[in-house]
Coordinates of C-alpha atoms and ligand atoms in Angstrom, one line a residue:
M1 CA -0.1 0.2 -0.6
A2 CA 1.2 3.2 -1.0
E3 CA 1.5 5.3 2.0
P4 CA -0.8 8.6 3.1
A5 CA -0.1 11.8 0.9
E6 CA 0.6 13.7 5.0
L7 CA 3.2 10.4 6.0
Q8 CA 5.0 11.6 2.8
H9 CA 4.7 15.2 3.3
A10 CA 6.2 15.1 7.5
R11 CA 9.0 13.1 5.3
Q12 CA 9.4 15.8 3.0
L13 CA 9.2 17.9 6.0
D14 CA 11.4 16.8 7.8
A15 CA 14.0 16.5 5.0
Q16 CA 14.6 20.4 4.3
D17 CA 14.4 21.3 8.6
P18 CA 16.8 23.0 9.1
L19 CA 16.1 22.8 13.2
A20 CA 16.2 18.4 12.3
A21 CA 19.9 18.6 14.6
F22 CA 18.6 19.7 17.1
A23 CA 16.0 17.2 17.7
T24 CA 19.2 14.3 18.2
R25 CA 20.0 17.2 21.8
F26 CA 17.3 15.8 24.5
E27 CA 17.5 12.4 26.0
R28 CA 15.1 9.9 23.8
A29 CA 13.1 7.6 26.0
E30 CA 12.3 4.3 25.2
G31 CA 9.4 3.4 23.7
V32 CA 7.7 7.4 23.1
V33 CA 6.2 7.5 19.3
A34 CA 4.8 11.3 19.5
Y35 CA 5.3 13.2 22.6
F36 CA 3.0 15.6 22.5
D37 CA 3.3 17.2 25.3
G38 CA 6.8 19.7 25.1
N39 CA 4.5 22.4 26.3
S40 CA 4.1 20.7 29.9
L41 CA 6.9 19.2 30.9
G42 CA 9.4 19.7 27.8
R43 CA 12.6 17.2 27.3
P44 CA 15.4 17.1 28.7
V45 CA 18.2 17.9 27.5
A46 CA 21.0 15.3 25.6
G47 CA 23.8 16.9 28.2
A48 CA 21.2 17.0 31.7
A49 CA 22.4 14.7 33.0
R50 CA 26.3 14.8 32.7
A51 CA 26.1 18.4 34.0
M52 CA 23.8 17.4 37.4
E53 CA 26.4 14.6 38.0
R54 CA 28.8 17.2 36.8
F55 CA 27.4 19.6 39.0
V56 CA 27.7 17.6 42.5
R57 CA 31.2 15.6 42.5
E58 CA 32.8 19.0 40.8
E59 CA 30.9 21.8 42.3
W60 CA 29.2 21.0 44.9
G61 CA 30.9 18.2 46.2
T62 CA 34.0 19.7 46.1
R63 CA 33.3 23.2 46.2
L64 CA 31.3 22.3 48.8
I65 CA 29.7 25.9 50.8
R66 CA 32.6 27.6 48.9
A67 CA 31.2 27.5 45.9
W68 CA 28.1 30.4 46.5
D69 CA 31.2 32.8 46.4
E70 CA 32.9 31.2 43.4
G71 CA 29.4 32.5 41.8
W72 CA 25.8 30.4 42.7
M73 CA 25.2 34.0 44.4
S74 CA 24.8 35.4 40.8
W75 CA 23.7 32.7 39.6
P76 CA 19.6 34.3 40.0
E77 CA 20.2 37.0 37.9
Q78 CA 23.1 35.8 35.2
V79 CA 20.3 32.3 34.5
G80 CA 17.4 34.9 34.6
D81 CA 19.7 37.1 31.8
L82 CA 19.8 33.5 29.6
V83 CA 16.5 33.6 30.4
G84 CA 15.7 37.2 29.8
Q85 CA 18.2 36.9 25.7
A86 CA 16.9 33.9 24.8
A87 CA 13.6 33.5 25.4
L88 CA 11.9 37.1 26.6
G89 CA 13.4 40.0 24.7
A90 CA 14.8 41.1 27.8
A91 CA 18.2 43.7 27.7
P92 CA 20.5 41.5 31.1
G93 CA 19.6 43.2 34.7
Q94 CA 15.9 42.4 34.3
T95 CA 15.1 38.9 34.9
V96 CA 15.9 36.8 37.4
V97 CA 15.3 32.6 37.7
A98 CA 14.1 32.6 41.2
D99 CA 10.9 30.6 42.8
S100 CA 8.2 28.1 41.3
T101 CA 5.4 30.8 39.2
T102 CA 2.8 30.7 40.8
V103 CA 5.5 32.1 43.8
L104 CA 6.4 34.9 41.3
L105 CA 3.0 36.0 40.4
Y106 CA 2.0 35.8 43.8
K107 CA 4.8 38.8 44.2
T108 CA 5.3 40.4 41.0
L109 CA 1.3 40.8 41.1
R110 CA 1.6 42.3 44.1
A111 CA 4.3 44.5 43.7
L112 CA 2.9 46.3 41.0
V113 CA -0.4 45.7 42.3
D114 CA 1.1 47.4 46.0
H115 CA 2.7 50.7 43.2
Q116 CA -0.3 52.1 41.8
L117 CA -2.5 52.2 45.5
A118 CA 0.0 53.8 46.9
L119 CA 0.5 56.0 43.1
D120 CA -3.3 56.5 44.1
P121 CA -5.6 54.5 45.5
A122 CA -8.3 54.8 43.5
R123 CA -6.6 51.5 41.8
V124 CA -8.5 48.9 43.2
E125 CA -9.1 47.0 40.3
L126 CA -7.5 44.1 38.3
V127 CA -8.2 43.4 35.1
L128 CA -7.9 38.7 33.9
D129 CA -10.0 36.4 32.1
T130 CA -11.9 33.6 32.8
D131 CA -9.6 31.6 31.2
N132 CA -6.5 32.4 32.1
F133 CA -4.7 29.0 34.4
P134 CA -5.7 28.3 37.2
T135 CA -3.1 29.2 39.5
D136 CA -3.2 33.6 37.9
R137 CA -6.6 33.0 38.6
Y138 CA -6.2 32.1 42.9
V139 CA -3.6 34.4 43.3
A140 CA -5.3 36.8 41.9
E141 CA -8.3 36.9 43.8
G142 CA -5.8 36.1 46.9
I143 CA -4.5 39.4 46.3
A144 CA -7.4 40.5 45.9
A145 CA -9.1 39.5 48.9
E146 CA -5.7 40.4 51.2
R147 CA -6.0 44.2 49.4
G148 CA -9.6 44.6 49.3
L149 CA -9.5 45.4 45.2
T150 CA -12.3 44.0 43.0
L151 CA -12.0 41.6 39.4
R152 CA -12.8 42.1 36.7
W153 CA -13.1 39.6 35.0
I154 CA -12.3 39.4 30.6
D155 CA -15.1 37.1 29.8
A156 CA -12.4 34.9 27.0
D157 CA -13.8 32.4 24.4
P158 CA -11.1 29.8 25.4
A159 CA -10.8 28.6 21.4
S160 CA -9.6 31.7 21.6
G161 CA -7.8 34.7 23.2
V162 CA -8.4 37.9 24.9
T163 CA -8.2 40.6 22.6
P164 CA -7.0 44.4 22.6
E165 CA -11.0 45.6 22.1
Q166 CA -11.5 43.1 24.9
V167 CA -9.4 45.3 27.3
E168 CA -10.4 48.7 26.4
A169 CA -13.8 47.9 27.4
V170 CA -13.0 47.5 30.6
V171 CA -9.9 49.9 31.5
G172 CA -10.4 53.2 33.0
E173 CA -9.2 55.2 35.5
R174 CA -10.2 52.8 38.7
T175 CA -7.8 49.1 36.8
G176 CA -4.5 49.3 38.9
V177 CA -3.1 46.7 36.8
V178 CA -4.2 43.5 34.0
L179 CA -2.4 39.5 33.9
I180 CA -3.0 37.6 31.0
S181 CA -1.4 35.3 29.0
H182 CA 1.0 35.9 27.0
V183 CA -0.7 32.5 24.5
A184 CA -3.5 30.8 26.0
Y185 CA -2.7 27.9 28.1
R186 CA -5.9 26.1 26.8
S187 CA -6.1 27.9 22.2
G188 CA -3.1 28.0 22.3
F189 CA -4.0 31.7 21.0
V190 CA -1.7 33.9 21.0
A191 CA -2.7 37.6 22.1
D192 CA -1.4 40.9 21.3
A193 CA 0.8 42.2 23.1
P194 CA 1.8 44.7 22.0
G195 CA -2.0 46.1 21.2
I196 CA -2.9 45.4 24.0
T197 CA -0.2 47.2 26.7
R198 CA -0.6 50.0 24.4
V199 CA -4.4 49.6 25.9
V200 CA -3.2 49.3 29.9
H201 CA -0.3 52.0 29.3
D202 CA -2.9 53.9 28.2
A203 CA -5.7 54.0 30.7
G204 CA -2.5 54.4 33.4
A205 CA -2.4 51.1 34.5
L206 CA 0.8 48.3 34.5
V207 CA 0.5 44.8 32.9
L208 CA 2.2 41.6 33.9
W209 CA 2.5 38.7 31.1
D210 CA 2.2 34.9 31.8
T211 CA 5.0 34.0 29.4
C212 CA 4.7 29.8 30.7
H213 CA 3.8 29.1 26.4
S214 CA 4.6 31.1 25.6
A215 CA 9.0 32.4 26.4
G216 CA 10.8 29.4 23.9
S217 CA 7.8 28.8 22.0
V218 CA 6.7 32.9 20.5
P219 CA 9.2 34.5 19.6
V220 CA 8.4 37.9 22.5
L221 CA 10.0 41.6 23.3
A222 CA 9.7 42.5 25.7
D223 CA 11.5 45.9 26.2
A224 CA 9.8 46.5 22.3
W225 CA 6.6 46.7 23.4
G226 CA 7.1 48.0 26.7
W227 CA 5.9 45.7 29.0
D228 CA 6.2 46.5 32.7
A229 CA 7.0 42.8 33.8
A230 CA 6.0 39.7 33.2
V231 CA 5.8 35.8 34.5
G232 CA 6.8 32.1 33.7
C233 CA 7.5 28.2 33.6
D234 CA 11.5 27.2 32.9
Y235 CA 10.2 23.5 32.7
K236 CA 7.5 24.3 29.4
Y237 CA 9.2 24.4 26.6
L238 CA 13.1 25.7 27.9
N239 CA 13.0 22.2 29.4
G240 CA 14.4 23.0 32.1
G241 CA 12.7 20.3 34.5
P242 CA 9.1 19.5 36.3
G243 CA 9.2 21.8 39.0
A244 CA 12.2 24.3 38.1
P245 CA 12.8 27.7 38.8
A246 CA 10.1 29.8 37.0
H247 CA 11.7 33.3 35.7
V248 CA 10.6 36.9 36.4
Y249 CA 10.7 39.9 33.9
L250 CA 10.5 43.7 35.2
A251 CA 11.3 46.6 33.6
R252 CA 13.9 48.7 33.8
R253 CA 12.0 51.5 34.7
H254 CA 10.4 49.6 37.5
H255 CA 14.0 49.0 39.4
D256 CA 14.4 50.6 42.4
L257 CA 11.2 52.1 43.5
A258 CA 10.7 52.5 46.3
T259 CA 7.1 52.1 46.2
L260 CA 7.1 49.1 44.3
R261 CA 8.3 45.9 46.1
Q262 CA 7.7 42.8 45.9
P263 CA 6.0 40.8 49.6
V264 CA 8.7 38.0 50.1
Q265 CA 11.7 40.2 52.1
G266 CA 14.3 37.6 52.3
W267 CA 17.5 38.2 53.4
M268 CA 18.5 36.5 49.5
G269 CA 17.3 39.5 48.8
R270 CA 18.0 42.1 50.4
R271 CA 21.0 44.1 50.0
D272 CA 24.7 43.0 52.0
P273 CA 22.8 40.5 53.2
F274 CA 26.0 38.6 54.6
L275 CA 26.1 41.8 56.8
M276 CA 23.0 39.8 58.7
E277 CA 21.7 43.7 59.3
Q278 CA 18.4 45.2 60.9
G279 CA 16.1 46.0 58.8
Y280 CA 14.7 45.3 55.6
Q281 CA 16.4 46.8 52.5
P282 CA 15.4 45.9 49.4
A283 CA 19.0 44.3 47.0
A284 CA 19.7 47.2 44.2
G285 CA 17.5 46.0 41.1
I286 CA 15.7 42.5 39.5
R287 CA 17.8 41.5 42.4
S288 CA 15.4 42.4 45.1
F289 CA 12.6 39.4 43.8
V290 CA 14.4 36.4 44.9
S291 CA 13.7 36.3 48.2
G292 CA 15.5 32.4 49.9
T293 CA 17.9 30.6 48.9
P294 CA 17.8 29.9 44.8
P295 CA 17.3 26.7 44.2
I296 CA 21.0 26.0 42.5
V297 CA 19.8 22.7 41.1
G298 CA 17.3 22.9 39.6
M299 CA 18.8 25.8 37.1
I300 CA 21.9 23.4 36.0
P301 CA 18.8 22.0 33.5
V302 CA 17.2 25.8 33.1
R303 CA 20.4 26.7 31.5
L304 CA 20.8 24.4 29.1
G305 CA 17.1 25.2 28.0
A306 CA 18.0 28.5 27.2
Q307 CA 22.0 27.5 25.8
L308 CA 20.0 25.8 23.2
L309 CA 16.8 28.4 22.5
A310 CA 19.6 30.8 21.9
E311 CA 21.4 28.4 19.4
A312 CA 18.7 28.3 17.5
G313 CA 17.1 31.0 17.6
I314 CA 14.0 32.4 18.6
E315 CA 13.4 33.0 14.9
A316 CA 13.2 29.4 13.8
V317 CA 12.4 28.1 16.4
R318 CA 8.7 29.7 15.3
R319 CA 8.5 29.3 11.8
K320 CA 9.0 25.5 12.2
S321 CA 6.7 25.9 15.1
L322 CA 4.0 27.3 12.1
L323 CA 4.8 24.5 10.2
L324 CA 4.5 21.7 12.6
T325 CA 1.1 22.8 13.8
D326 CA 0.3 23.4 9.9
L327 CA 1.1 20.0 9.5
A328 CA -1.4 18.6 12.6
W329 CA -4.2 20.8 11.3
S330 CA -3.9 19.6 7.7
I331 CA -3.5 15.3 9.1
V332 CA -6.8 16.2 10.7
D333 CA -8.8 17.7 7.9
S334 CA -8.4 15.6 6.1
W335 CA -9.5 13.1 8.8
P336 CA -13.6 11.9 7.4
R337 CA -15.7 14.7 8.3
D338 CA -17.7 11.9 11.0
L339 CA -15.4 11.4 13.1
G340 CA -16.1 14.3 14.7
V341 CA -12.8 15.6 15.4
V342 CA -12.8 19.4 16.5
V343 CA -9.6 22.3 16.3
A344 CA -9.9 24.7 18.3
S345 CA -7.2 26.5 17.9
P346 CA -6.5 30.3 16.1
H347 CA -5.8 29.2 12.2
E348 CA -4.2 32.4 11.6
H349 CA -0.7 32.1 12.0
E350 CA -0.7 35.3 13.8
R351 CA -2.6 34.9 16.7
R352 CA -1.7 30.4 17.0
G353 CA 0.7 30.2 19.3
G354 CA 3.2 26.9 19.9
H355 CA 0.2 24.4 21.2
L356 CA -2.8 23.4 19.4
T357 CA -6.4 22.2 21.1
L358 CA -8.6 18.9 19.3
R359 CA -12.4 18.5 20.7
H360 CA -13.5 15.2 20.2
P361 CA -16.3 13.3 24.1
G362 CA -14.8 10.7 22.9
F363 CA -10.6 12.0 23.5
Q364 CA -12.2 11.3 27.7
D365 CA -12.2 7.6 26.9
A366 CA -9.1 7.9 24.5
Y367 CA -6.4 9.0 26.1
P368 CA -5.5 6.4 28.7
R369 CA -5.0 3.9 26.0
L370 CA -3.2 6.6 23.6
W371 CA -0.5 7.2 27.0
R372 CA -0.5 3.1 27.0
R373 CA 1.1 3.1 23.1
G374 CA 3.7 5.8 24.0
V375 CA 1.3 8.8 21.9
I376 CA 1.3 12.0 24.4
P377 CA -0.6 14.7 24.1
D378 CA -2.8 15.4 27.2
F379 CA -6.5 15.5 28.3
R380 CA -8.0 19.3 29.7
S381 CA -11.3 18.7 30.7
P382 CA -13.7 18.7 29.3
D383 CA -12.7 17.1 25.6
G384 CA -10.1 18.7 25.3
L385 CA -6.5 17.4 23.3
R386 CA -3.7 18.8 24.0
L387 CA -1.6 18.6 21.2
G388 CA 2.4 21.0 22.2
L389 CA 4.5 20.7 19.2
S390 CA 7.6 21.4 20.6
P391 CA 9.7 22.7 18.2
L392 CA 13.5 22.0 19.3
S393 CA 12.6 18.3 20.1
T394 CA 9.6 17.2 17.8
T395 CA 10.2 15.1 14.4
F396 CA 7.0 16.1 11.9
T397 CA 7.4 12.2 11.2
E398 CA 6.3 11.9 14.9
V399 CA 3.2 14.9 14.1
W400 CA 2.7 12.5 11.6
Q401 CA 2.5 8.8 14.0
G402 CA 1.0 10.7 16.4
L403 CA -2.1 11.8 15.2
E404 CA -3.0 8.6 13.4
A405 CA -2.9 6.7 16.2
I406 CA -5.0 9.1 18.1
R407 CA -7.2 9.2 14.7
E408 CA -7.0 5.2 15.1
E409 CA -8.1 4.9 18.7
L410 CA -11.1 7.5 17.5
A411 CA -12.3 4.6 14.8
G412 CA -12.2 2.0 17.2
Ligands
LIG1 C1 1.8 26.0 33.6 C2 1.7 27.4 34.0 C3 1.8 27.7 35.5 C4 1.9 27.1 36.2 O1 2.7 27.6 37.5 P1 3.3 26.1 38.2 O2 3.5 27.3 39.8 O3 4.9 26.0 38.0 O4 2.9 25.4 38.7 C5 0.9 29.2 35.5 N1 0.9 29.5 34.5 C6 0.3 29.2 33.6 C7 0.0 29.5 32.9 C8 0.6 27.5 32.9 O5 0.7 27.6 31.0

């Protein structure tokens, strides 16, 4: 039997892929046919095991506590700059890698909210959207309760995302801060980041971007777009490993303001921490966003992931990403209509991120069977199968094989 046209097409795309060699620079998992969850947990970079071992034996094991003075102390800024340059379009000195995404969201959102209230006590509204990731919504709820703020919800379409028009309709003199995901976790919708930033600033408000699904997947130009702040994961498209410390970006113009302070005042974010003095005084610049002892071990894979991304370049990554999702889309389009699968993601390239969501009532039953076959998407209630097609580690043939398994499971 002749090979299906879409499989031939996939092979051709692999043969022409300028990033093809990067797929060999990740650990390969035995028995995995198609990994579609790089947007949830990226694969380990191939050198990670060696780097971790070297770290244990040669740095931690040999240098012991001296290593803090010899470099570890500045890893939050160093690794932050790597992530900032590779993934955020951020000039050095504005990004640190520190706590979990959730904790950094809390610290940053609280800092921005309090700053706004200090400048203008009438700015008591926090704007966010109903389809933002749960942790973002919960953190905002907690801060609203702490600070007596009102949450203004934008009703976002789960198959697309938040538009500048929707933001414009709710922001005004009462808005303190707007919290939005650059790429929506469900649909993969890429928000108009420069457009929304302008609308927010025109209203005198500040915007905090969640970059969990955009860092390492779509170009981010935090400096050029005039972003105020961003927080995002390093274990998704940055391959930093489960629970890797997250990144926070704060634009330089907001540094060292008496009113803009993150609330978890720990010794590692203090000026001269080893003087052990009475009273907290924030360190200069973005360092003040560090609270306690930095998670050094967790930064080793983050560093490797960011270096690999820098080597490939985000523009090339984005080109491949669009070819990957185009291929997936055309395969799904080639399926019989009565199979009943629909794509719940934006079709136009400008608004499409690195993952697609397919919907079908049979996915809840099918996905454990897919996992057993080594085809690994993730399931998002009630009927969504998310295909995260990490450009550096995913091949076009892998996309065809994974989707063929999905089609077979549905066809029964
Ligand atoms: C993955 C993700 C998170 C995860 O936060 P953690 O603190 O790392 O669990 C938060 N926000 C968004 C938008 C995400 O996609």
